[in-house]
PDB file of C-alpha atoms and ligand atoms in Angstrom:
ATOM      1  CA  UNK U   1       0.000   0.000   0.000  1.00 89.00           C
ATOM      2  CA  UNK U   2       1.423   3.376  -0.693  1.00 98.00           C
ATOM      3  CA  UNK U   3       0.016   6.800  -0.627  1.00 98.00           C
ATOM      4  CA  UNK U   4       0.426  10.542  -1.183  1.00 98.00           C
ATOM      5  CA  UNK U   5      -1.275  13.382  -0.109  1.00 98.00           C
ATOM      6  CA  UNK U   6      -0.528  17.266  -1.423  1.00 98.00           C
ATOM      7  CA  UNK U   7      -1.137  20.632   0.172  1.00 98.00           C
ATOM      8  CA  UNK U   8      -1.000  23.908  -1.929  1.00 96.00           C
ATOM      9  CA  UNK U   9      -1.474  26.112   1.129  1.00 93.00           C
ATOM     10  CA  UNK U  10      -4.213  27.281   3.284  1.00 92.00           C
ATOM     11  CA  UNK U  11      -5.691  30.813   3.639  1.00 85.00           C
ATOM     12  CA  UNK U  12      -8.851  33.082   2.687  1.00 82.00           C
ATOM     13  CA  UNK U  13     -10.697  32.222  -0.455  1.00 84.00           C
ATOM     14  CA  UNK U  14     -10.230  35.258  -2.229  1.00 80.00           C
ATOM     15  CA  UNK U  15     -12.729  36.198  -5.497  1.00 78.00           C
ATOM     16  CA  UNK U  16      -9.252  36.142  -7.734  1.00 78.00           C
ATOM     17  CA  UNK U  17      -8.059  32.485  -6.212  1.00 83.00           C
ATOM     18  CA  UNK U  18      -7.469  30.281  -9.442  1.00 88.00           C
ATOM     19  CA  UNK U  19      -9.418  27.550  -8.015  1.00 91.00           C
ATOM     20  CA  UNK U  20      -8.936  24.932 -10.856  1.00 93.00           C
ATOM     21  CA  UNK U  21      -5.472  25.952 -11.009  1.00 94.00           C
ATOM     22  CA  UNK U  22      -4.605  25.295  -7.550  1.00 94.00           C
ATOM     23  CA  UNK U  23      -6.723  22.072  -7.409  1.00 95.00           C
ATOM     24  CA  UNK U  24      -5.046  21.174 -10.569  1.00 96.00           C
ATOM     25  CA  UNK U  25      -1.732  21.832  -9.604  1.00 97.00           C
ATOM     26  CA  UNK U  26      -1.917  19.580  -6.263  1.00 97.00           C
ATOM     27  CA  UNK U  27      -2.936  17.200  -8.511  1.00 98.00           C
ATOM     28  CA  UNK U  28       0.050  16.759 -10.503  1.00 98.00           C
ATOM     29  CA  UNK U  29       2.552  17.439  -7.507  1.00 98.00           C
ATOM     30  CA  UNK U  30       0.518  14.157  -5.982  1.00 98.00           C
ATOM     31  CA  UNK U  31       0.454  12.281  -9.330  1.00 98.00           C
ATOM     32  CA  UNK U  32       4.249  12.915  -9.880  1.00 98.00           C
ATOM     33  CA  UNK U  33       4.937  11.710  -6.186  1.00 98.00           C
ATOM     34  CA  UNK U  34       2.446   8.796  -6.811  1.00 98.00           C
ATOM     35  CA  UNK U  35       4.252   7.172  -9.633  1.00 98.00           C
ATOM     36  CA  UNK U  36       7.347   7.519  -7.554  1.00 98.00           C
ATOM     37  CA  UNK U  37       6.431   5.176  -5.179  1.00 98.00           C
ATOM     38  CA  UNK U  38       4.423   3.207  -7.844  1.00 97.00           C
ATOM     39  CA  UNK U  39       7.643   2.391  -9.043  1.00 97.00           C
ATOM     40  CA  UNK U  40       9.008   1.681  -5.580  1.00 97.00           C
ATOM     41  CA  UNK U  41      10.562   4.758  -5.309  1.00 98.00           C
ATOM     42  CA  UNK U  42      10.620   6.022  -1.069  1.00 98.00           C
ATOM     43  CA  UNK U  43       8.458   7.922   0.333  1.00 98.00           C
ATOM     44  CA  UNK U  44      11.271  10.908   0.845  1.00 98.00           C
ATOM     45  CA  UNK U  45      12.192  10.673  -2.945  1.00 98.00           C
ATOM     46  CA  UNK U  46       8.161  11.180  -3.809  1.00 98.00           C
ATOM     47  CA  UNK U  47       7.491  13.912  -1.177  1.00 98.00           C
ATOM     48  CA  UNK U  48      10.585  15.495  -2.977  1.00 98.00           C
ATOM     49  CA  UNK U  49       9.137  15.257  -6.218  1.00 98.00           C
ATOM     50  CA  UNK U  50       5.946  16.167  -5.400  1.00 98.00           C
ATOM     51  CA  UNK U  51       7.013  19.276  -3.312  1.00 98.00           C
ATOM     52  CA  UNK U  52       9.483  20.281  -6.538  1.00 98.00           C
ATOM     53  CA  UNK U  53       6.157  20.536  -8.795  1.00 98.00           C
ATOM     54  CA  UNK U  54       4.447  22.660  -6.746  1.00 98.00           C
ATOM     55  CA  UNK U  55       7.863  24.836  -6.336  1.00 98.00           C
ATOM     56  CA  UNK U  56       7.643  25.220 -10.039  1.00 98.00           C
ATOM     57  CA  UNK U  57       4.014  25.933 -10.218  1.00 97.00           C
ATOM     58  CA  UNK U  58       3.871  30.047  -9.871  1.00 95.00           C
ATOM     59  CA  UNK U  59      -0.167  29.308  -8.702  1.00 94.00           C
ATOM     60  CA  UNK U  60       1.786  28.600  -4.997  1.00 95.00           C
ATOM     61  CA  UNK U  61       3.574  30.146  -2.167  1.00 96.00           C
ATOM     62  CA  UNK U  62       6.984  28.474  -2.966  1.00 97.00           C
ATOM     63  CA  UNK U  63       9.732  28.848  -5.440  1.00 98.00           C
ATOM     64  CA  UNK U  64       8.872  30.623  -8.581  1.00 97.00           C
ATOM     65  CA  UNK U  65       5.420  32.344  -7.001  1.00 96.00           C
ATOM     66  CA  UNK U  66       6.646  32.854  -3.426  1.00 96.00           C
ATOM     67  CA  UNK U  67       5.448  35.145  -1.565  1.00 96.00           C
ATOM     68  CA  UNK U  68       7.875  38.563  -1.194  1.00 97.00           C
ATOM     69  CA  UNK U  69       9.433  40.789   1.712  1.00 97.00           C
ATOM     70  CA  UNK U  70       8.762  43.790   2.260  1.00 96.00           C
ATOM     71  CA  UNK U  71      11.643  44.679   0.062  1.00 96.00           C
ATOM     72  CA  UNK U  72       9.998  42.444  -3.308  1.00 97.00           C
ATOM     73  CA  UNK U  73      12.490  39.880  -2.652  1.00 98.00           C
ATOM     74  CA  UNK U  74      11.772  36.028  -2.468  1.00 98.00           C
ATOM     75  CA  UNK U  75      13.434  34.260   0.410  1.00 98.00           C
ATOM     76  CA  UNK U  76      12.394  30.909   0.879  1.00 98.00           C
ATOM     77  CA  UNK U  77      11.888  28.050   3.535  1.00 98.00           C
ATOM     78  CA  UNK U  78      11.707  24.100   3.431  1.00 98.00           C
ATOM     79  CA  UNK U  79      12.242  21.143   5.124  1.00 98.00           C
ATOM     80  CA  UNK U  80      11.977  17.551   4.665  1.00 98.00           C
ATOM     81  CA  UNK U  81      11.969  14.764   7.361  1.00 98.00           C
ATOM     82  CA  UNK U  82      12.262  10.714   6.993  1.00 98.00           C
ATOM     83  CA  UNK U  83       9.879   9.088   9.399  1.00 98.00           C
ATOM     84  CA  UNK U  84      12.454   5.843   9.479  1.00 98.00           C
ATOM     85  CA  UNK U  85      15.428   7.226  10.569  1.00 98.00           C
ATOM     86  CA  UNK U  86      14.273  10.615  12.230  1.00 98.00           C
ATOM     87  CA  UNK U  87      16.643  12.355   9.621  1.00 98.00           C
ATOM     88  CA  UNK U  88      15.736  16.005   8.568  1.00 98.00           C
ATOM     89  CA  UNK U  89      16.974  18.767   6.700  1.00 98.00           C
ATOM     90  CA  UNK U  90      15.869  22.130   6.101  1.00 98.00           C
ATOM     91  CA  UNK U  91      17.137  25.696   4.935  1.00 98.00           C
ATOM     92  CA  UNK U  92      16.064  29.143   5.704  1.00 98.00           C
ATOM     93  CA  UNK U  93      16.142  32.470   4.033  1.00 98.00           C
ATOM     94  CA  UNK U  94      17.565  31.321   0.562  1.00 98.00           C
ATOM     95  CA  UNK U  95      17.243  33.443  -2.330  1.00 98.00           C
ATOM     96  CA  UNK U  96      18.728  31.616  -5.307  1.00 98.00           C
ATOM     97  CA  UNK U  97      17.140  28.121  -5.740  1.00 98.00           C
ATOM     98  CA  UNK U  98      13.740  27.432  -7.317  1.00 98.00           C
ATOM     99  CA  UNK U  99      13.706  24.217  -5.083  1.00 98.00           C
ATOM    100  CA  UNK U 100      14.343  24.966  -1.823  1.00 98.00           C
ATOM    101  CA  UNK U 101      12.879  21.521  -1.174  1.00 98.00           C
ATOM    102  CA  UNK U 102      16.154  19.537  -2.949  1.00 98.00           C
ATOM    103  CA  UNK U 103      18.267  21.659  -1.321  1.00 98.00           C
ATOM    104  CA  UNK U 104      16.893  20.908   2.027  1.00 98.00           C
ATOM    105  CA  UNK U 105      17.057  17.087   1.378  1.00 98.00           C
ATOM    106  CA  UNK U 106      20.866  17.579   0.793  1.00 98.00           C
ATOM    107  CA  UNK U 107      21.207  19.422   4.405  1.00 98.00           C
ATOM    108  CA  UNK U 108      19.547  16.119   5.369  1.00 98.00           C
ATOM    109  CA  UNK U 109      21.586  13.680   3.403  1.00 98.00           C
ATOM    110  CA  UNK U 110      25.080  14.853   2.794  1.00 98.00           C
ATOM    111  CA  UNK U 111      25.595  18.411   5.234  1.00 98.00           C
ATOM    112  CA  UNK U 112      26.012  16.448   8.884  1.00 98.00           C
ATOM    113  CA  UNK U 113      23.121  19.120   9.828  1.00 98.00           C
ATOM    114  CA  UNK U 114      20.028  19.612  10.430  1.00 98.00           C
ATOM    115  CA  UNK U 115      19.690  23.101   9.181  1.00 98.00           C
ATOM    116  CA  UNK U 116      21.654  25.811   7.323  1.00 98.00           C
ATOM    117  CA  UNK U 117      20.245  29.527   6.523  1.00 98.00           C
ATOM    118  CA  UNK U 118      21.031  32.347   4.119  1.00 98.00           C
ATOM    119  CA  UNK U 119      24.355  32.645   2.985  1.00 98.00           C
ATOM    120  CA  UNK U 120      25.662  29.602   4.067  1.00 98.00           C
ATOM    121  CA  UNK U 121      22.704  27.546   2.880  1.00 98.00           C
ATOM    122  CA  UNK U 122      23.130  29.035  -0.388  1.00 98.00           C
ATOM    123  CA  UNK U 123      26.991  28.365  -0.375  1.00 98.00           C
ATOM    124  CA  UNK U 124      26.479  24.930   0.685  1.00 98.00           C
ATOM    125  CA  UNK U 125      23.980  24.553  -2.184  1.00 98.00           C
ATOM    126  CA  UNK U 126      26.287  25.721  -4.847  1.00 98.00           C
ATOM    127  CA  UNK U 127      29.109  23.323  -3.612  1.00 98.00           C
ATOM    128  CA  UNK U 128      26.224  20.535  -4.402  1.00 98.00           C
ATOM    129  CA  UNK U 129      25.965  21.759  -7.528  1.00 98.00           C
ATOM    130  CA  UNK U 130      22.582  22.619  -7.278  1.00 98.00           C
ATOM    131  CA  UNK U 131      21.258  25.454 -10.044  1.00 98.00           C
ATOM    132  CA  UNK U 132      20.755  28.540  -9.090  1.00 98.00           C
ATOM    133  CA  UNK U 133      18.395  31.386 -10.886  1.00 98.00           C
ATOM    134  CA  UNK U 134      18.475  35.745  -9.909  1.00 98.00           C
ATOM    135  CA  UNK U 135      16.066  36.353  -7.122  1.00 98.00           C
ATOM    136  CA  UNK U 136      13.770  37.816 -10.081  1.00 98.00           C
ATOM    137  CA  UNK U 137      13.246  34.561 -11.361  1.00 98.00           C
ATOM    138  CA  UNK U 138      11.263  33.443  -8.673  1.00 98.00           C
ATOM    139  CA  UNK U 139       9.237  36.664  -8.244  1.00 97.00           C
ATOM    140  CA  UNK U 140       5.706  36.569 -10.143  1.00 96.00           C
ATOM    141  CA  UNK U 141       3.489  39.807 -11.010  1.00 95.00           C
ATOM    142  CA  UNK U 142       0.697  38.341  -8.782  1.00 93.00           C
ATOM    143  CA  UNK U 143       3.297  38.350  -5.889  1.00 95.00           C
ATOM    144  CA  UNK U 144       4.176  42.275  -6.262  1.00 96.00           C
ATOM    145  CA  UNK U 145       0.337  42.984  -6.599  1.00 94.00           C
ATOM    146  CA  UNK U 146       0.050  41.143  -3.455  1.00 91.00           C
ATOM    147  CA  UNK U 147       2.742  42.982  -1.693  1.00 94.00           C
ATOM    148  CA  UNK U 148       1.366  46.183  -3.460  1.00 94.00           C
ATOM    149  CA  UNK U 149      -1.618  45.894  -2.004  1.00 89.00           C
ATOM    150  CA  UNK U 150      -0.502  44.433   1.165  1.00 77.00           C
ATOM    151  CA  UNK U 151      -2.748  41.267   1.211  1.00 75.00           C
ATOM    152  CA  UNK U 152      -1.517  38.350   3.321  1.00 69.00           C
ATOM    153  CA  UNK U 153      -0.045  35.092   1.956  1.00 63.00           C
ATOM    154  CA  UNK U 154      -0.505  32.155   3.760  1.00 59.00           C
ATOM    155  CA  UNK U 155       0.374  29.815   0.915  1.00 75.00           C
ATOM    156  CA  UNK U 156       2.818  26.850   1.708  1.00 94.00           C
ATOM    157  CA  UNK U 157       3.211  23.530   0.045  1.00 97.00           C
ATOM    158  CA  UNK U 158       3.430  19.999   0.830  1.00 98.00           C
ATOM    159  CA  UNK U 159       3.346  16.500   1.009  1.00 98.00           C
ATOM    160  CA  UNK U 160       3.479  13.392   3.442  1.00 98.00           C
ATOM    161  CA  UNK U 161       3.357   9.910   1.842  1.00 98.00           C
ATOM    162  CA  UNK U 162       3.933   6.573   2.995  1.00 98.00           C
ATOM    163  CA  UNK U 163       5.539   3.872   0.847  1.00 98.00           C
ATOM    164  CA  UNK U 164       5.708   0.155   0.069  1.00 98.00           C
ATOM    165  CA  UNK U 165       7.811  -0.730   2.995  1.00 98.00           C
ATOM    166  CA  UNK U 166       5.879   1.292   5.135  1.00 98.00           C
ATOM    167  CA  UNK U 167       8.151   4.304   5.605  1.00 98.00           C
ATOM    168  CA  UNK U 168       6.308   8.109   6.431  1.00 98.00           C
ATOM    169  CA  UNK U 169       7.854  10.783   5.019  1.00 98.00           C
ATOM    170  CA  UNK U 170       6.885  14.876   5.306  1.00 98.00           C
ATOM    171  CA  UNK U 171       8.181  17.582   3.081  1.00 98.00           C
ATOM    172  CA  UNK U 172       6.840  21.864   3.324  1.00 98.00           C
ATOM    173  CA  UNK U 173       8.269  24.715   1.165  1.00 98.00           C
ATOM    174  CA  UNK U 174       7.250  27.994   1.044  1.00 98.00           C
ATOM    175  CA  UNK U 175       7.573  31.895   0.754  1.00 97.00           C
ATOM    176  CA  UNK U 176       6.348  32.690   3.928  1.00 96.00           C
ATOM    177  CA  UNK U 177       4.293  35.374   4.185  1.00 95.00           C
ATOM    178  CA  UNK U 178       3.700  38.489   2.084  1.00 95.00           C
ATOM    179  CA  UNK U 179       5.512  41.701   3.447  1.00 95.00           C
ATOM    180  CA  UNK U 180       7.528  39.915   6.318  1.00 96.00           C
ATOM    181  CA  UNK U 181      10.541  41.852   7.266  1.00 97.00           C
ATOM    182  CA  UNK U 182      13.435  40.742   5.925  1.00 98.00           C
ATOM    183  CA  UNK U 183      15.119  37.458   7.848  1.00 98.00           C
ATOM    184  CA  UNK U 184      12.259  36.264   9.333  1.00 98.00           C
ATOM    185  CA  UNK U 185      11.517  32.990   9.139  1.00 98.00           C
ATOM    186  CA  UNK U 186       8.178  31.027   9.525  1.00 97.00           C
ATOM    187  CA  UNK U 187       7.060  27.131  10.501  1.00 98.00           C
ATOM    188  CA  UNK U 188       7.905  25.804   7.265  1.00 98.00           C
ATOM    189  CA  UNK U 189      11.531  24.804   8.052  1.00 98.00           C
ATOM    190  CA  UNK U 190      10.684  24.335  11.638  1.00 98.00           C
ATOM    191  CA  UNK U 191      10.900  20.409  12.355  1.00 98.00           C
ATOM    192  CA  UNK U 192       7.643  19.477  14.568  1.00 98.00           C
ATOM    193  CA  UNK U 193       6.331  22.867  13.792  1.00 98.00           C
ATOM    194  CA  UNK U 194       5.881  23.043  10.077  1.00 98.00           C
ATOM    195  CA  UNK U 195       6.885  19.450   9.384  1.00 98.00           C
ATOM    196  CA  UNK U 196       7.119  16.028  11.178  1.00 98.00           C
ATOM    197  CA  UNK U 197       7.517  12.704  10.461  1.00 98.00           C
ATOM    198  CA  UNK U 198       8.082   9.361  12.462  1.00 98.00           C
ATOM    199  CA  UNK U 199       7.325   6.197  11.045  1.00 98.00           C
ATOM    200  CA  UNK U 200       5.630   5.192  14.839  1.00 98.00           C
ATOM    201  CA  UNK U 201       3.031   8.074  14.802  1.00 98.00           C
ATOM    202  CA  UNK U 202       2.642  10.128  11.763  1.00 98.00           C
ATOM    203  CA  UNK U 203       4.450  12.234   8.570  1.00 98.00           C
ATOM    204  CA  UNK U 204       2.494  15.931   8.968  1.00 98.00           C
ATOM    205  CA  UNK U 205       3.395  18.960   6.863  1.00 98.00           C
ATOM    206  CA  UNK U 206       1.158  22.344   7.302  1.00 98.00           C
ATOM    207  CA  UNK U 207       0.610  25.535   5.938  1.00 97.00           C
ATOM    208  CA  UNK U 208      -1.020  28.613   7.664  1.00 95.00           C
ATOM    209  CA  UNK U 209       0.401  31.576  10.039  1.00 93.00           C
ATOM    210  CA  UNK U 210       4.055  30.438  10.918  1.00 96.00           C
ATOM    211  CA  UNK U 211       3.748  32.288  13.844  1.00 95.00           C
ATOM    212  CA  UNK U 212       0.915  30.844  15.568  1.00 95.00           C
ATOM    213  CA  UNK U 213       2.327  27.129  14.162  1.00 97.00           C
ATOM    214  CA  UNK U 214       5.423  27.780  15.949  1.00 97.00           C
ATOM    215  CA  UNK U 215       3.825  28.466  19.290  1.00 97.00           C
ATOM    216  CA  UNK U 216       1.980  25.369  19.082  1.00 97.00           C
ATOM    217  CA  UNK U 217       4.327  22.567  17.359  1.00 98.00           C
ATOM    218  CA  UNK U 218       1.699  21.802  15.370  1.00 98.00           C
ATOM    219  CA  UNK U 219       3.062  19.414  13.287  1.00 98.00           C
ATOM    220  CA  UNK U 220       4.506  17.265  16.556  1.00 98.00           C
ATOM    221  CA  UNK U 221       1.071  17.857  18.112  1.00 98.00           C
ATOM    222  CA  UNK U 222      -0.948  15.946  15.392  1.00 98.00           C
ATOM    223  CA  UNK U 223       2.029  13.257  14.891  1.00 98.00           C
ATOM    224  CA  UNK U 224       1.352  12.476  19.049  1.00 98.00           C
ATOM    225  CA  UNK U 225      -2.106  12.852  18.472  1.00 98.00           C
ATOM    226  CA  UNK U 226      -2.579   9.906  15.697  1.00 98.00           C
ATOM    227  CA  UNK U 227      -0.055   7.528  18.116  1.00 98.00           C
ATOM    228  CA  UNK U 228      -2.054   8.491  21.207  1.00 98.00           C
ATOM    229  CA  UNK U 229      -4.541   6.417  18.828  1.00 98.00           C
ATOM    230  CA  UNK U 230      -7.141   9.193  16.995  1.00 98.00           C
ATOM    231  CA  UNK U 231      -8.441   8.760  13.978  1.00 98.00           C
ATOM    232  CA  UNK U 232      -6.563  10.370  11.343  1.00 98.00           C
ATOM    233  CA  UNK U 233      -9.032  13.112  10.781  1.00 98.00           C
ATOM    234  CA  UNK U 234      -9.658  13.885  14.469  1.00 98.00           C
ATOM    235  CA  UNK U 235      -5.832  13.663  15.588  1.00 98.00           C
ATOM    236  CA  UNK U 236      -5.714  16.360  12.453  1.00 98.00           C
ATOM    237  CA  UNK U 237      -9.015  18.510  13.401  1.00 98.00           C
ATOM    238  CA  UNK U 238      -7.872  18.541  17.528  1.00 98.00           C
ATOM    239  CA  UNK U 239      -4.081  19.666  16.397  1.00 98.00           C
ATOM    240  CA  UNK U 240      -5.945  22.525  14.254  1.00 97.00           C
ATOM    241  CA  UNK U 241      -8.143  23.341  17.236  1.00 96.00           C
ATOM    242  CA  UNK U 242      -4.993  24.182  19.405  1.00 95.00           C
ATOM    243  CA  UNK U 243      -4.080  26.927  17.043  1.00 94.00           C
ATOM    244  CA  UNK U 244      -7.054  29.071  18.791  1.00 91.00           C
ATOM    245  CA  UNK U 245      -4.731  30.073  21.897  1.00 91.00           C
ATOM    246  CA  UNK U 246      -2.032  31.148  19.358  1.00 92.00           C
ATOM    247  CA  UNK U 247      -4.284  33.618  17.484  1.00 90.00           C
ATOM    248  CA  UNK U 248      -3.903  32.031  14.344  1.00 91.00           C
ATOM    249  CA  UNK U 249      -5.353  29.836  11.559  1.00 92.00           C
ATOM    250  CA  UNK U 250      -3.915  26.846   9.803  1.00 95.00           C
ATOM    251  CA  UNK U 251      -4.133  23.534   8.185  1.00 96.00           C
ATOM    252  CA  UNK U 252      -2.249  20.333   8.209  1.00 98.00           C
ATOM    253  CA  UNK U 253      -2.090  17.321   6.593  1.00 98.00           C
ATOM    254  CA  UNK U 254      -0.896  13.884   7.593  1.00 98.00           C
ATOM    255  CA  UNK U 255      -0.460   9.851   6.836  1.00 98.00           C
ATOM    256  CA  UNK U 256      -1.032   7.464   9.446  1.00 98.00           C
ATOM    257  CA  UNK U 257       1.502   4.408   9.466  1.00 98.00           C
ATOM    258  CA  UNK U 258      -1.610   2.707   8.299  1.00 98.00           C
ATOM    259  CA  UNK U 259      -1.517   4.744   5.561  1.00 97.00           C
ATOM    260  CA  UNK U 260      -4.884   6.766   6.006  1.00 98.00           C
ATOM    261  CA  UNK U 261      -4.894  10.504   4.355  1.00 98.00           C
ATOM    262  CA  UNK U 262      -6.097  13.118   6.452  1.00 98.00           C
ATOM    263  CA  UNK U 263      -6.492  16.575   6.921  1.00 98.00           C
ATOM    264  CA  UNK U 264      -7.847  19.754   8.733  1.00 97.00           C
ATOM    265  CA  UNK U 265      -7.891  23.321   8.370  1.00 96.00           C
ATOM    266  CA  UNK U 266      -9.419  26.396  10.015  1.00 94.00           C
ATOM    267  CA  UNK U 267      -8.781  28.965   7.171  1.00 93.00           C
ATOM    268  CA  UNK U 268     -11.606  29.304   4.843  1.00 91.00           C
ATOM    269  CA  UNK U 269      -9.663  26.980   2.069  1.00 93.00           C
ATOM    270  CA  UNK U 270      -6.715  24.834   1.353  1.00 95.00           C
ATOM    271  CA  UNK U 271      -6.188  22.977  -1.315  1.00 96.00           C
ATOM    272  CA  UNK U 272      -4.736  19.657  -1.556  1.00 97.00           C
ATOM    273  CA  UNK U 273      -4.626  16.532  -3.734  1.00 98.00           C
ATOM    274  CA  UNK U 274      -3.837  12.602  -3.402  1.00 98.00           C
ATOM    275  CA  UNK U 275      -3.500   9.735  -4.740  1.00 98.00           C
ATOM    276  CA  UNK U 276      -3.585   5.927  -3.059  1.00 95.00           C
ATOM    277  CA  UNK U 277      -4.884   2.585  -3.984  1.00 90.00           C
ATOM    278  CA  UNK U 278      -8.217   3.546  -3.996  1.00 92.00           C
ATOM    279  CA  UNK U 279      -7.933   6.012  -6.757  1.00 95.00           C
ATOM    280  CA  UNK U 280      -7.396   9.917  -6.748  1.00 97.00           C
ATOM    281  CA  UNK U 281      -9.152  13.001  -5.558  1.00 96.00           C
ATOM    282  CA  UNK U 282      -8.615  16.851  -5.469  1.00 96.00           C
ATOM    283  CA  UNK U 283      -9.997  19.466  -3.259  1.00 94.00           C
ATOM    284  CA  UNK U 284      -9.896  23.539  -2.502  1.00 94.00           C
ATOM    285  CA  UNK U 285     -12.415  24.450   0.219  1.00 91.00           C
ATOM    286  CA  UNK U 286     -14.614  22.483   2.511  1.00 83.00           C
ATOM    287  CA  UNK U 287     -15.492  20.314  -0.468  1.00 67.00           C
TER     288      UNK U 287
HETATM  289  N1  LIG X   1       3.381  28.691   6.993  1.00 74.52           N
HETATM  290  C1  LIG X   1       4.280  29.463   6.256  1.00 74.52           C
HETATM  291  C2  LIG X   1       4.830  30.596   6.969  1.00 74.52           C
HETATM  292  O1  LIG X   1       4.190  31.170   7.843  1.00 74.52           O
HETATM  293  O2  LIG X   1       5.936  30.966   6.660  1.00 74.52           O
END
């Protein structure tokens, strides 16, 4: 059995969202990560590929698309976590890959780290040999008319799948949010705040306020909730309900170790996508 389930962020449901093109998008991240494990790729190589279409996807809050500082420049957070070994990587504040995602996967794999930021994330990227595009590259006209006219982002992508050994993996990327003063950094990269993943409870990536996500270790909080023994949806709908006492709104979703998609969200829509045995399925709202 092996499943994938996609997040293209959570937030208002604005009369200019591109609906289709968000449920769309998720998708083909979850499709891409899908025939990953189909072909018995792991579940960290499909949340990788998965997260990297959504990164290219200028419909979402992460690599070309992000969301800007209050300067107009992109600087982006991800992180990636392998529910067998407890392994994570994750990078802050870079603002010369397009996938943020890979780069946090090397931190993971080959940096002895856990998690690099700015400059020396960047420099440790380029020694991988990872490609790097100008800052503009990854800034969209929809993302300065944001900023322009200072409307929040809460975007975010992800992805948590499970594959055919039975391994949990979580992977999050995003801009942050629109206007933030440069250097700050949100959940995203956070592990058990923005991601999680142990193959004994749950892999969790979420999307939402950072700063209310933080507070609350959300992702860690729905993990413990689905080994305490809840139902995917309810471990996912009581970690959500925590967010209250942080002032902020979010969503998450997760994979169970047996291998049940769920999710939750308190912001008016976030869209998402997946793919298991049982077929596939899209969504954008409460729908
Ligand atoms: N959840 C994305 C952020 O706040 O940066």
């Amino acid at each position: 059995m092996v499943a994938i389930l996609v997040h293209g962020g959570a937030g208002p449901h604005r009369p200019d969202d591109d609906v289709e093109g968000a449920k769309r998008g998720c998708l083909v991240a979850a499709r891409a990560g899908y025939e990953v494990l189909r072909r018995g790729g792991s579940a960290v190589d499909a949340v990788e590929a998965a997260v990297r279409v959504l990164e290219d996807d200028p419909v979402f809050n992460a690599g070309i698309g992000s969301a800007l500082t209050r300067d107009g420049r992109a600087e982006l957070d991800a992180s990636v976590m392998n529910g067998a070994t407890l392994d994570a990587g994750a990078v802050a504040g870079v603002t010369c890959f397009q996938n943020p995602i890979t780069l946090a996967r090397r931190v993971m794999e080959r940096s002895g780290h856990v998690m690099l930021m700015g400059p020396g994330a960047e420099a440790f990227g380029r020694e991988q040999g990872l490609p790097t595009v100008p800052n503009e590259a990854l800034v969209t006209a929809a993302a300065r008319r944001e900023l322009q006219e200072h409307r929040t982002s809460n975007g975010t992508v992800g992805a948590v799948a499970i594959d055919s050994a039975g391994h949990l993996a979580a992977a999050t990327s995003t801009g942050g949010t629109t206007g933030k003063l440069p250097g700050r950094v949100g959940d995203s990269p956070l592990i058990g705040c923005g991601t999680f993943a142990d193959d004994r409870k749950a892999a969790v990536s979420c999307t939402g306020l950072g700063e209310a996500i933080i507070r609350v270790t959300l992702a860690r909080a729905a993990a413990d909730l689905v080994e305490d023994g809840l139902d995917g949806f309810e471990a996912a709908r009581r970690a959500v309900a925590t967010l209250a006492r942080a002032r902020g709104q979010a969503g998450l979703i997760l994979v169970t170790p047996a291998g049940q998609l769920a999710w939750a969200f308190s912001t008016q829509r976030m869209s998402r996508g997946w793919v298991d045995s049982r077929g596939e399925g899209c969504g954008f709202g409460a729908d």
